[in-house]
Amino acid sequence: MSGVFSPTRAKIKERTLRTDKWWIEPLITFSVLISFIFYATFRAFENANYFAEPLISPFYSPCLSTACVKGASLIGTPIGTLAIFGMVISPALFILIFPLGFRMTCYYYRKAYYRSFWMSPPACAVAEPHEKYTGETRAPLIMQNAHRWFFYAGLVFNVLLSIDAILAFKNTDGQWGHMSVGSLVLLANATLLWGYSASCHTCRHTLGGRLKHFSKHPIRYKLWTQASALNHYHQQFAWVSLFGVAFADIYVRAVASGAITNFYFF
Amino acid sequence: MARKLNLRIWRGDATDGGLKDVQVDVNEGEVVLDVIHRVQATQMGDLAVRWNCKAGKCGSCSMEINGKPRLACMTQVSSFAEEETITVTPLRAFPIIKDLVTDVSFSYKKAMQIPAYEHPKELAPGDARMEQIDVERSQEFRKCIECFLCQDVCHVVRDHEENKKSFAGPRFFIRIAELDMHPLDMLKNRKRTAQEEHGLGMCNITKCCTEVCPEHIRITDNAIIPMKERVVDIKYDPARMFSGLLRREKRD
């Protein structure tokens, strides 16, 4: 008997005496995240409908494989067409580890999935079901310390997706000065991703959080205060940017598959 | 105007105990501690409850109210529905002494294990000067009233008694952060000891400590995560790893 049922503690048989609906939040989190995981997995393996000039899905950008459809590769195709059992590996599978790793190791998402998937704990003051707990002190969870590595990789992706958004202000013939619904969708996606990165705890730390003397580094202090202000909304950025990525992909897929036409304002 | 309130209070000690139902008068504006005192005065003369300031500043009346760690003196009865039964229990992470009183010495032992501020040798105590922006950063952590609600709610020790020997808890992570961020503190190895001796790596950022803090200290965002990032600086940072600084720092 451990935890709240330890022999020295007050003898209360219930795992929690909370009377509010504490299970709603982890349930919603679980439902949304699992839906995203299923959708992202389907799309990563679909290997189709990810490019419709000038729009590219964020799941497939940068498209690095020679298997990419014509025009989809922004920075070349250093990876050849690889296949397993005769099936071509989707270009998305070469890159998704980076945004996935960034979100998996994110301090906000850790809270979200530790509570909703692993129930460690499911909610505050609700006893968790696990017999043992070692936290992030050993493998595999010690890998959470790699968040900074993924943060740097995420910045590279933000730059590339921003270029995708700028390129989306072309028309289907490659001429500049046009704007479509797709342009706005990719622009919103890139903006939200920058917001998510700028509000990240690692960003805040890198800009000035690691300092001992704010007074000796006034510029970094200023940057830190601004990152701190954004950091208050990191949870919101985490969710909205996730929806942004999914929506951008859904939109590009719909255009690329011919289900809808990308409407041009001018 | 007084009304009747249904209250369930945990009564007992280390050998046995259980929830007892009572009905008690409650007046407008009263807090849960007022009601407990009325029960003590009128129905349960030997009810043990720890309290002091009744103003949310001493941190004595920590208990669990409807399962949530809270200060009884800061919990308005009117925040619950009139027909609702309010359940009051002692803190469930610590050994029970009697009724609503627990033994919180775990936290005092942990406090003794945190090395104190180390003043610069070249500065006489009265000569130390700090800029306001450096002071402000740790000011938030100094608001702690040591109610130990964060220690109580933290699942690392609440749900795993065996972790108490290797985990200092959120209250002491803010103490370590405060010292590590102090511009004049000379002790060099706080980051490493936070991780290797005080169990910082066991925290999985579920933010319950922040949720229950009556002083609204952003324990996770402003102390624990920054400390985790500082540990990454010395142990897992890619730039330092590649430049070999990590190895050199370890030798130091």
Short mmCIF file of C-alpha atoms in Angstrom, two decimals:
data_model
loop_
_atom_site.label_atom_id
_atom_site.label_comp_id
_atom_site.label_asym_id
_atom_site.label_seq_id
_atom_site.Cartn_x
_atom_site.Cartn_y
_atom_site.Cartn_z
CA MET A 1 0.00 0.00 0.00
CA SER A 2 1.52 3.24 -1.11
CA GLY A 3 0.55 6.81 -1.73
CA VAL A 4 -2.63 8.08 -0.15
CA PHE A 5 -3.29 4.59 1.22
CA SER A 6 0.04 4.43 3.09
CA PRO A 7 -0.37 3.16 6.66
CA THR A 8 0.78 6.43 8.26
CA ARG A 9 -1.75 8.59 6.47
CA ALA A 10 -5.38 9.36 7.27
CA LYS A 11 -7.42 6.26 6.50
CA ILE A 12 -9.68 7.27 3.64
CA LYS A 13 -10.73 4.60 1.19
CA GLU A 14 -11.57 6.87 -1.76
CA ARG A 15 -8.85 7.64 -4.32
CA THR A 16 -10.17 11.19 -4.38
CA LEU A 17 -12.87 13.12 -2.62
CA ARG A 18 -13.16 15.70 -5.35
CA THR A 19 -16.78 16.39 -6.19
CA ASP A 20 -16.24 18.46 -9.33
CA LYS A 21 -16.04 16.93 -12.81
CA TRP A 22 -12.25 16.62 -12.75
CA TRP A 23 -12.27 13.95 -15.48
CA ILE A 24 -13.69 16.22 -18.19
CA GLU A 25 -10.45 18.07 -18.94
CA PRO A 26 -8.26 14.95 -19.40
CA LEU A 27 -11.04 13.32 -21.40
CA ILE A 28 -11.28 16.25 -23.81
CA THR A 29 -7.49 16.46 -24.06
CA PHE A 30 -7.25 12.75 -24.77
CA SER A 31 -10.00 12.88 -27.40
CA VAL A 32 -8.51 15.83 -29.27
CA LEU A 33 -4.93 14.58 -29.18
CA ILE A 34 -5.82 11.03 -30.21
CA SER A 35 -7.93 12.42 -33.09
CA PHE A 36 -4.98 14.49 -34.23
CA ILE A 37 -2.62 11.51 -33.95
CA PHE A 38 -4.92 9.33 -36.05
CA TYR A 39 -5.41 12.04 -38.67
CA ALA A 40 -1.69 12.91 -38.83
CA THR A 41 -0.75 9.23 -39.14
CA PHE A 42 -3.23 8.73 -41.96
CA ARG A 43 -1.96 11.80 -43.77
CA ALA A 44 1.71 10.96 -43.26
CA PHE A 45 1.19 7.56 -44.88
CA GLU A 46 -1.26 8.71 -47.54
CA ASN A 47 1.54 10.17 -49.67
CA ALA A 48 -0.90 11.99 -51.93
CA ASN A 49 -2.87 15.23 -52.17
CA TYR A 50 -0.29 17.36 -50.40
CA PHE A 51 0.60 19.84 -53.12
CA ALA A 52 -1.52 22.03 -55.32
CA GLU A 53 0.47 24.86 -56.88
CA PRO A 54 1.31 27.10 -54.99
CA LEU A 55 0.07 25.43 -51.78
CA ILE A 56 1.88 22.70 -49.88
CA SER A 57 0.67 20.91 -46.78
CA PRO A 58 2.71 21.59 -43.61
CA PHE A 59 2.87 17.81 -43.08
CA TYR A 60 4.97 17.49 -46.23
CA SER A 61 7.11 20.62 -46.09
CA PRO A 62 10.01 20.62 -46.73
CA CYS A 63 9.54 17.82 -49.22
CA LEU A 64 12.99 16.25 -49.34
CA SER A 65 12.53 13.04 -51.29
CA THR A 66 12.77 12.45 -55.02
CA ALA A 67 9.38 10.81 -54.55
CA CYS A 68 7.85 14.28 -53.96
CA VAL A 69 5.43 15.51 -56.60
CA LYS A 70 6.83 18.00 -59.10
CA GLY A 71 7.17 21.52 -57.72
CA ALA A 72 6.70 20.53 -54.09
CA SER A 73 10.36 20.60 -53.09
CA LEU A 74 11.47 23.93 -51.69
CA ILE A 75 15.10 23.16 -50.86
CA GLY A 76 15.90 20.24 -53.12
CA THR A 77 15.57 16.49 -52.78
CA PRO A 78 18.63 15.13 -50.96
CA ILE A 79 16.80 11.90 -50.10
CA GLY A 80 16.20 9.35 -52.81
CA THR A 81 13.02 7.42 -53.35
CA LEU A 82 13.10 4.77 -50.68
CA ALA A 83 10.73 1.85 -50.54
CA ILE A 84 9.89 -0.93 -48.10
CA PHE A 85 8.33 -4.09 -49.52
CA GLY A 86 7.69 -2.24 -52.75
CA MET A 87 5.89 0.63 -51.04
CA VAL A 88 7.41 4.09 -51.46
CA ILE A 89 8.10 5.76 -48.13
CA SER A 90 6.05 8.91 -47.83
CA PRO A 91 8.16 12.12 -47.82
CA ALA A 92 6.29 13.21 -44.69
CA LEU A 93 7.91 10.41 -42.70
CA PHE A 94 11.38 11.93 -43.17
CA ILE A 95 10.48 15.21 -41.50
CA LEU A 96 7.60 14.69 -39.08
CA ILE A 97 9.91 13.57 -36.27
CA PHE A 98 11.01 17.21 -35.81
CA PRO A 99 7.65 18.94 -35.24
CA LEU A 100 6.42 15.81 -33.48
CA GLY A 101 9.46 15.78 -31.20
CA PHE A 102 9.04 19.49 -30.48
CA ARG A 103 5.46 18.99 -29.36
CA MET A 104 6.11 15.71 -27.55
CA THR A 105 8.80 17.31 -25.39
CA CYS A 106 6.96 20.62 -24.96
CA TYR A 107 6.43 21.56 -21.30
CA TYR A 108 2.75 22.23 -21.91
CA TYR A 109 2.01 19.06 -23.86
CA ARG A 110 3.84 17.06 -21.20
CA LYS A 111 1.27 18.20 -18.68
CA ALA A 112 -1.53 17.47 -21.14
CA TYR A 113 -0.55 13.92 -22.05
CA TYR A 114 0.86 12.86 -18.68
CA ARG A 115 -2.55 13.67 -17.28
CA SER A 116 -4.80 12.44 -20.05
CA PHE A 117 -2.91 9.46 -21.51
CA TRP A 118 -0.70 8.22 -18.71
CA MET A 119 -2.89 9.38 -15.79
CA SER A 120 0.14 10.46 -13.87
CA PRO A 121 -1.88 11.96 -12.25
CA PRO A 122 -5.24 12.16 -14.10
CA ALA A 123 -6.02 15.37 -12.19
CA CYS A 124 -4.74 17.20 -9.14
CA ALA A 125 -5.36 15.31 -5.89
CA VAL A 126 -6.68 12.28 -7.78
CA ALA A 127 -4.55 9.24 -7.01
CA GLU A 128 -2.74 7.83 -10.00
CA PRO A 129 -3.01 4.10 -10.77
CA HIS A 130 0.73 3.40 -11.06
CA GLU A 131 2.63 1.48 -8.41
CA LYS A 132 5.99 3.09 -9.15
CA TYR A 133 7.06 6.48 -10.42
CA THR A 134 10.49 7.73 -11.43
CA GLY A 135 9.46 10.73 -13.51
CA GLU A 136 11.87 12.05 -16.08
CA THR A 137 14.99 10.67 -14.42
CA ARG A 138 15.60 7.66 -16.64
CA ALA A 139 14.97 6.34 -20.15
CA PRO A 140 12.78 6.88 -22.04
CA LEU A 141 11.44 10.00 -20.31
CA ILE A 142 14.88 11.48 -19.73
CA MET A 143 14.65 12.24 -23.45
CA GLN A 144 12.31 15.10 -22.51
CA ASN A 145 15.51 17.04 -21.92
CA ALA A 146 15.99 17.08 -25.70
CA HIS A 147 13.27 19.74 -25.97
CA ARG A 148 15.91 22.34 -26.75
CA TRP A 149 17.19 20.31 -29.71
CA PHE A 150 13.69 20.09 -31.15
CA PHE A 151 13.12 23.78 -30.45
CA TYR A 152 16.05 24.67 -32.70
CA ALA A 153 14.80 22.27 -35.38
CA GLY A 154 11.32 23.79 -35.00
CA LEU A 155 12.70 27.23 -35.78
CA VAL A 156 14.10 25.92 -39.08
CA PHE A 157 10.66 24.50 -39.89
CA ASN A 158 9.03 27.82 -39.01
CA VAL A 159 11.29 29.58 -41.53
CA LEU A 160 10.48 27.02 -44.22
CA LEU A 161 6.75 27.14 -43.57
CA SER A 162 6.89 30.94 -43.62
CA ILE A 163 8.51 30.75 -47.06
CA ASP A 164 5.71 28.37 -48.10
CA ALA A 165 3.21 30.97 -46.90
CA ILE A 166 4.94 33.73 -48.88
CA LEU A 167 5.05 31.53 -51.98
CA ALA A 168 1.33 31.00 -51.56
CA PHE A 169 0.87 34.60 -52.67
CA LYS A 170 1.51 33.43 -56.22
CA ASN A 171 -1.14 32.20 -58.59
CA THR A 172 -1.19 28.74 -60.13
CA ASP A 173 1.00 30.01 -62.99
CA GLY A 174 3.71 31.14 -60.56
CA GLN A 175 3.04 34.87 -60.86
CA TRP A 176 3.37 37.07 -57.78
CA GLY A 177 0.83 39.47 -56.36
CA HIS A 178 -2.14 37.20 -55.88
CA MET A 179 -3.98 36.18 -52.76
CA SER A 180 -6.22 33.20 -52.22
CA VAL A 181 -7.89 31.56 -49.25
CA GLY A 182 -4.95 29.14 -49.29
CA SER A 183 -2.50 32.06 -48.94
CA LEU A 184 -4.28 33.16 -45.78
CA VAL A 185 -4.50 29.61 -44.43
CA LEU A 186 -0.75 29.02 -44.80
CA LEU A 187 0.03 32.50 -43.48
CA ALA A 188 -2.13 31.91 -40.40
CA ASN A 189 -0.47 28.53 -39.89
CA ALA A 190 3.05 30.00 -40.03
CA THR A 191 2.07 32.89 -37.73
CA LEU A 192 0.62 30.54 -35.14
CA LEU A 193 3.71 28.33 -35.28
CA TRP A 194 5.92 31.36 -34.65
CA GLY A 195 3.66 32.24 -31.72
CA TYR A 196 3.98 28.74 -30.35
CA SER A 197 7.79 28.84 -30.63
CA ALA A 198 8.14 32.39 -29.28
CA SER A 199 6.04 31.53 -26.23
CA CYS A 200 8.01 28.34 -25.58
CA HIS A 201 9.73 27.99 -22.20
CA THR A 202 13.01 27.12 -23.90
CA CYS A 203 12.79 30.29 -26.00
CA ARG A 204 12.18 32.32 -22.84
CA HIS A 205 15.15 30.66 -21.16
CA THR A 206 17.45 31.13 -24.14
CA LEU A 207 16.57 34.80 -24.58
CA GLY A 208 17.29 35.76 -20.99
CA GLY A 209 16.00 33.24 -18.47
CA ARG A 210 19.39 31.68 -17.93
CA LEU A 211 20.89 34.97 -16.73
CA LYS A 212 21.70 35.69 -13.11
CA HIS A 213 22.04 39.43 -13.63
CA PHE A 214 19.19 40.97 -15.57
CA SER A 215 20.60 44.39 -14.81
CA LYS A 216 23.82 43.65 -16.68
CA HIS A 217 21.97 42.56 -19.83
CA PRO A 218 19.20 45.11 -20.45
CA ILE A 219 18.43 43.99 -24.01
CA ARG A 220 18.15 40.33 -23.09
CA TYR A 221 16.08 41.33 -20.06
CA LYS A 222 13.70 43.18 -22.36
CA LEU A 223 13.48 40.16 -24.67
CA TRP A 224 12.88 37.92 -21.64
CA THR A 225 10.02 40.10 -20.41
CA GLN A 226 8.39 39.93 -23.84
CA ALA A 227 8.88 36.17 -24.08
CA SER A 228 7.49 35.88 -20.54
CA ALA A 229 4.37 37.78 -21.57
CA LEU A 230 3.86 35.40 -24.49
CA ASN A 231 4.69 32.43 -22.28
CA HIS A 232 1.48 33.09 -20.30
CA TYR A 233 -0.37 31.99 -23.43
CA HIS A 234 1.80 29.03 -24.36
CA GLN A 235 -1.01 26.56 -23.69
CA GLN A 236 -3.34 28.50 -25.99
CA PHE A 237 -0.66 28.76 -28.69
CA ALA A 238 -0.02 25.02 -28.36
CA TRP A 239 -3.65 24.19 -29.09
CA VAL A 240 -4.40 26.84 -31.67
CA SER A 241 -1.22 26.11 -33.64
CA LEU A 242 -2.05 22.39 -33.58
CA PHE A 243 -5.48 23.13 -35.02
CA GLY A 244 -3.80 25.50 -37.47
CA VAL A 245 -1.51 22.78 -38.81
CA ALA A 246 -4.39 20.32 -39.10
CA PHE A 247 -6.64 22.86 -40.80
CA ALA A 248 -3.91 23.92 -43.25
CA ASP A 249 -3.39 20.28 -44.18
CA ILE A 250 -7.11 19.61 -44.53
CA TYR A 251 -7.46 22.66 -46.77
CA VAL A 252 -4.50 21.77 -49.00
CA ARG A 253 -5.72 18.18 -49.23
CA ALA A 254 -9.17 19.35 -50.25
CA VAL A 255 -7.68 21.61 -52.95
CA ALA A 256 -5.15 19.02 -54.16
CA SER A 257 -7.76 16.28 -54.39
CA GLY A 258 -10.09 18.53 -56.36
CA ALA A 259 -12.80 18.52 -53.69
CA ILE A 260 -12.74 22.33 -53.56
CA THR A 261 -11.22 25.14 -55.62
CA ASN A 262 -8.74 27.49 -54.00
CA PHE A 263 -10.65 30.78 -54.23
CA TYR A 264 -8.53 33.76 -55.33
CA PHE A 265 -9.41 37.22 -54.00
CA PHE A 266 -7.20 38.83 -56.64
CA MET B 1 -28.79 35.11 8.14
CA ALA B 2 -27.74 31.72 9.48
CA ARG B 3 -28.50 28.50 7.66
CA LYS B 4 -27.68 24.87 8.29
CA LEU B 5 -24.65 23.38 6.57
CA ASN B 6 -23.95 19.68 6.14
CA LEU B 7 -20.32 19.01 6.93
CA ARG B 8 -18.31 15.79 6.87
CA ILE B 9 -15.14 15.92 8.91
CA TRP B 10 -12.45 13.26 9.01
CA ARG B 11 -11.79 12.26 12.61
CA GLY B 12 -9.19 9.81 13.82
CA ASP B 13 -5.49 9.22 14.21
CA ALA B 14 -2.78 6.92 12.87
CA THR B 15 -4.58 3.81 14.09
CA ASP B 16 -8.03 4.41 12.64
CA GLY B 17 -10.49 7.06 11.57
CA GLY B 18 -13.33 8.01 9.30
CA LEU B 19 -15.66 10.71 8.06
CA LYS B 20 -18.23 12.00 10.56
CA ASP B 21 -21.36 13.88 9.49
CA VAL B 22 -22.41 16.98 11.36
CA GLN B 23 -24.88 19.77 10.78
CA VAL B 24 -23.79 23.24 11.79
CA ASP B 25 -24.96 26.84 11.54
CA VAL B 26 -23.25 29.01 8.98
CA ASN B 27 -23.54 32.78 8.55
CA GLU B 28 -23.13 34.89 5.47
CA GLY B 29 -19.49 35.62 4.62
CA GLU B 30 -18.04 32.81 6.70
CA VAL B 31 -15.15 30.62 5.61
CA VAL B 32 -14.73 26.89 6.18
CA LEU B 33 -12.40 27.51 9.14
CA ASP B 34 -15.17 29.52 10.89
CA VAL B 35 -17.51 26.59 10.52
CA ILE B 36 -14.93 24.11 11.80
CA HIS B 37 -14.41 26.32 14.83
CA ARG B 38 -18.16 26.35 15.46
CA VAL B 39 -18.24 22.55 15.30
CA GLN B 40 -15.32 22.47 17.73
CA ALA B 41 -17.10 24.87 20.08
CA THR B 42 -20.53 23.25 20.00
CA GLN B 43 -20.27 19.58 19.01
CA MET B 44 -16.73 18.20 18.95
CA GLY B 45 -14.72 19.79 21.73
CA ASP B 46 -11.70 17.58 21.11
CA LEU B 47 -11.52 18.20 17.32
CA ALA B 48 -7.89 18.88 16.40
CA VAL B 49 -7.31 21.60 13.83
CA ARG B 50 -4.20 23.67 13.18
CA TRP B 51 -4.75 27.36 12.52
CA ASN B 52 -3.28 30.73 13.33
CA CYS B 53 -3.79 33.96 11.38
CA LYS B 54 -7.19 33.41 9.69
CA ALA B 55 -5.95 35.73 6.95
CA GLY B 56 -4.25 33.41 4.46
CA LYS B 57 -0.79 34.45 5.50
CA CYS B 58 0.46 31.87 8.00
CA GLY B 59 -0.24 28.71 6.00
CA SER B 60 -1.36 26.76 9.08
CA CYS B 61 -4.91 25.74 8.18
CA SER B 62 -4.01 23.69 5.11
CA MET B 63 -6.44 20.83 4.62
CA GLU B 64 -8.42 19.18 1.85
CA ILE B 65 -11.88 20.54 1.18
CA ASN B 66 -14.01 18.43 -1.12
CA GLY B 67 -10.82 16.66 -2.09
CA LYS B 68 -8.85 19.77 -3.05
CA PRO B 69 -5.89 21.03 -1.03
CA ARG B 70 -6.87 24.49 0.21
CA LEU B 71 -6.52 26.94 3.08
CA ALA B 72 -9.65 26.63 5.26
CA CYS B 73 -9.44 30.32 6.17
CA MET B 74 -9.56 31.37 2.53
CA THR B 75 -12.34 29.07 1.37
CA GLN B 76 -15.71 30.80 1.41
CA VAL B 77 -18.63 28.55 2.34
CA SER B 78 -20.66 30.46 -0.24
CA SER B 79 -18.42 29.10 -2.99
CA PHE B 80 -20.29 25.78 -2.60
CA ALA B 81 -23.92 25.12 -3.45
CA GLU B 82 -26.25 25.47 -0.43
CA GLU B 83 -27.42 21.86 -0.60
CA GLU B 84 -23.86 20.55 -1.02
CA THR B 85 -22.16 18.61 1.76
CA ILE B 86 -18.66 19.93 2.37
CA THR B 87 -16.10 17.23 3.12
CA VAL B 88 -13.05 18.23 5.12
CA THR B 89 -10.05 15.94 5.53
CA PRO B 90 -6.43 16.32 6.61
CA LEU B 91 -3.67 16.63 3.99
CA ARG B 92 -3.39 13.19 2.42
CA ALA B 93 0.31 13.28 1.54
CA PHE B 94 1.57 13.48 5.11
CA PRO B 95 1.36 11.24 8.21
CA ILE B 96 -1.74 11.86 10.27
CA ILE B 97 -1.41 13.08 13.86
CA LYS B 98 -5.03 13.66 14.83
CA ASP B 99 -8.21 14.70 13.01
CA LEU B 100 -7.27 17.55 10.66
CA VAL B 101 -3.67 17.84 11.82
CA THR B 102 -0.84 16.17 9.94
CA ASP B 103 2.89 15.87 10.50
CA VAL B 104 4.50 18.13 7.92
CA SER B 105 8.07 17.63 9.16
CA PHE B 106 8.95 16.09 5.77
CA SER B 107 9.12 19.63 4.43
CA TYR B 108 11.24 20.94 7.30
CA LYS B 109 13.76 18.15 6.79
CA LYS B 110 13.93 19.00 3.09
CA ALA B 111 14.40 22.68 3.94
CA MET B 112 17.49 21.82 5.96
CA GLN B 113 19.01 20.02 2.98
CA ILE B 114 18.99 23.11 0.74
CA PRO B 115 22.33 24.96 1.09
CA ALA B 116 21.85 28.56 2.23
CA TYR B 117 22.76 31.68 0.28
CA GLU B 118 26.53 32.05 -0.06
CA HIS B 119 27.66 35.65 0.12
CA PRO B 120 30.59 36.90 -2.03
CA LYS B 121 33.77 36.77 0.05
CA GLU B 122 35.01 40.13 -1.19
CA LEU B 123 31.85 41.94 -0.10
CA ALA B 124 31.08 42.88 3.49
CA PRO B 125 27.46 41.98 4.36
CA GLY B 126 26.34 45.61 4.37
CA ASP B 127 27.97 46.42 1.07
CA ALA B 128 25.91 44.16 -1.17
CA ARG B 129 23.78 46.03 -3.73
CA MET B 130 21.22 44.71 -6.19
CA GLU B 131 19.27 46.36 -8.96
CA GLN B 132 15.49 46.39 -8.62
CA ILE B 133 14.94 44.20 -11.70
CA ASP B 134 17.15 41.51 -10.15
CA VAL B 135 15.26 41.74 -6.84
CA GLU B 136 11.86 41.53 -8.54
CA ARG B 137 12.56 38.16 -10.06
CA SER B 138 12.86 36.37 -6.74
CA GLN B 139 10.20 38.50 -5.06
CA GLU B 140 7.52 36.19 -6.39
CA PHE B 141 9.10 33.20 -4.68
CA ARG B 142 9.40 35.10 -1.40
CA LYS B 143 5.60 35.28 -1.25
CA CYS B 144 5.54 31.61 -0.23
CA ILE B 145 3.73 31.17 3.11
CA GLU B 146 4.83 27.56 3.53
CA CYS B 147 1.33 26.17 3.66
CA PHE B 148 2.74 23.07 1.91
CA LEU B 149 -0.35 22.66 -0.25
CA CYS B 150 2.02 22.26 -3.22
CA GLN B 151 3.92 19.55 -1.37
CA ASP B 152 0.62 17.85 -0.54
CA VAL B 153 -0.80 17.86 -4.05
CA CYS B 154 2.42 16.79 -5.81
CA HIS B 155 1.76 13.25 -7.00
CA VAL B 156 5.47 12.39 -6.84
CA VAL B 157 5.20 12.04 -3.07
CA ARG B 158 1.44 12.03 -2.57
CA ASP B 159 1.07 8.82 -4.58
CA HIS B 160 4.52 7.36 -3.93
CA GLU B 161 5.65 7.44 -0.31
CA GLU B 162 8.99 5.89 -1.28
CA ASN B 163 9.92 9.00 -3.29
CA LYS B 164 10.02 11.21 -0.21
CA LYS B 165 13.66 10.42 0.46
CA SER B 166 14.81 11.59 -2.97
CA PHE B 167 12.37 14.40 -3.82
CA ALA B 168 12.39 17.84 -2.24
CA GLY B 169 9.06 18.99 -3.66
CA PRO B 170 7.79 22.15 -5.37
CA ARG B 171 8.20 24.41 -2.35
CA PHE B 172 11.92 23.72 -2.30
CA PHE B 173 12.34 23.94 -6.04
CA ILE B 174 11.24 27.56 -5.79
CA ARG B 175 13.78 28.04 -2.99
CA ILE B 176 16.53 26.53 -5.14
CA ALA B 177 15.43 28.62 -8.13
CA GLU B 178 15.40 31.77 -6.03
CA LEU B 179 18.98 31.12 -4.93
CA ASP B 180 20.22 30.03 -8.34
CA MET B 181 18.80 33.20 -9.89
CA HIS B 182 20.28 35.39 -7.14
CA PRO B 183 22.96 37.62 -8.71
CA LEU B 184 25.17 37.50 -5.62
CA ASP B 185 24.85 33.85 -4.61
CA MET B 186 28.25 32.23 -5.00
CA LEU B 187 27.35 28.56 -4.65
CA LYS B 188 28.10 27.01 -8.04
CA ASN B 189 26.48 23.61 -8.10
CA ARG B 190 22.81 24.32 -7.36
CA LYS B 191 21.64 23.13 -10.79
CA ARG B 192 23.44 19.84 -10.55
CA THR B 193 22.33 19.13 -6.96
CA ALA B 194 18.77 20.15 -7.84
CA GLN B 195 18.76 17.38 -10.41
CA GLU B 196 20.89 14.76 -8.71
CA GLU B 197 20.07 15.23 -5.03
CA HIS B 198 16.73 17.02 -4.78
CA GLY B 199 14.86 15.11 -7.47
CA LEU B 200 14.07 17.88 -9.96
CA GLY B 201 13.97 15.28 -12.74
CA MET B 202 11.09 13.49 -11.04
CA CYS B 203 8.76 16.41 -11.65
CA ASN B 204 6.70 15.82 -14.78
CA ILE B 205 5.29 19.34 -15.06
CA THR B 206 1.66 18.51 -14.38
CA LYS B 207 1.32 21.91 -12.68
CA CYS B 208 -0.84 20.87 -9.74
CA CYS B 209 1.47 22.81 -7.42
CA THR B 210 0.71 25.99 -9.34
CA GLU B 211 -3.02 25.26 -9.33
CA VAL B 212 -3.26 25.00 -5.54
CA CYS B 213 -0.85 27.78 -4.53
CA PRO B 214 -2.87 30.33 -2.48
CA GLU B 215 -0.24 32.99 -3.24
CA HIS B 216 -0.60 32.36 -6.98
CA ILE B 217 3.12 31.77 -7.39
CA ARG B 218 3.74 30.38 -10.87
CA ILE B 219 5.77 27.56 -9.39
CA THR B 220 6.06 25.48 -12.54
CA ASP B 221 6.53 28.20 -15.14
CA ASN B 222 8.81 30.49 -13.15
CA ALA B 223 10.79 28.11 -10.96
CA ILE B 224 10.64 24.43 -11.93
CA ILE B 225 10.81 24.77 -15.71
CA PRO B 226 13.55 27.44 -15.56
CA MET B 227 15.51 25.13 -13.26
CA LYS B 228 14.97 22.22 -15.65
CA GLU B 229 16.25 24.44 -18.44
CA ARG B 230 19.29 25.36 -16.35
CA VAL B 231 19.96 21.66 -15.82
CA VAL B 232 19.73 21.18 -19.60
CA ASP B 233 22.30 24.00 -19.91
CA ILE B 234 24.87 22.00 -17.98
CA LYS B 235 23.92 18.44 -18.90
CA TYR B 236 22.10 18.18 -22.22
CA ASP B 237 22.60 21.37 -24.22
CA PRO B 238 23.56 20.56 -27.84
CA ALA B 239 25.85 23.57 -28.28
CA ARG B 240 27.75 22.81 -25.08
CA MET B 241 27.91 19.14 -25.88
CA PHE B 242 29.52 19.81 -29.21
CA SER B 243 31.94 22.34 -27.85
CA GLY B 244 33.09 20.04 -25.07
CA LEU B 245 32.14 22.55 -22.39
CA LEU B 246 30.01 19.97 -20.68
CA ARG B 247 32.95 17.74 -19.91
CA ARG B 248 35.04 20.64 -18.67
CA GLU B 249 32.26 21.90 -16.41
CA LYS B 250 31.83 18.45 -14.89
CA ARG B 251 35.52 18.34 -14.04
CA ASP B 252 35.24 21.73 -12.36
#
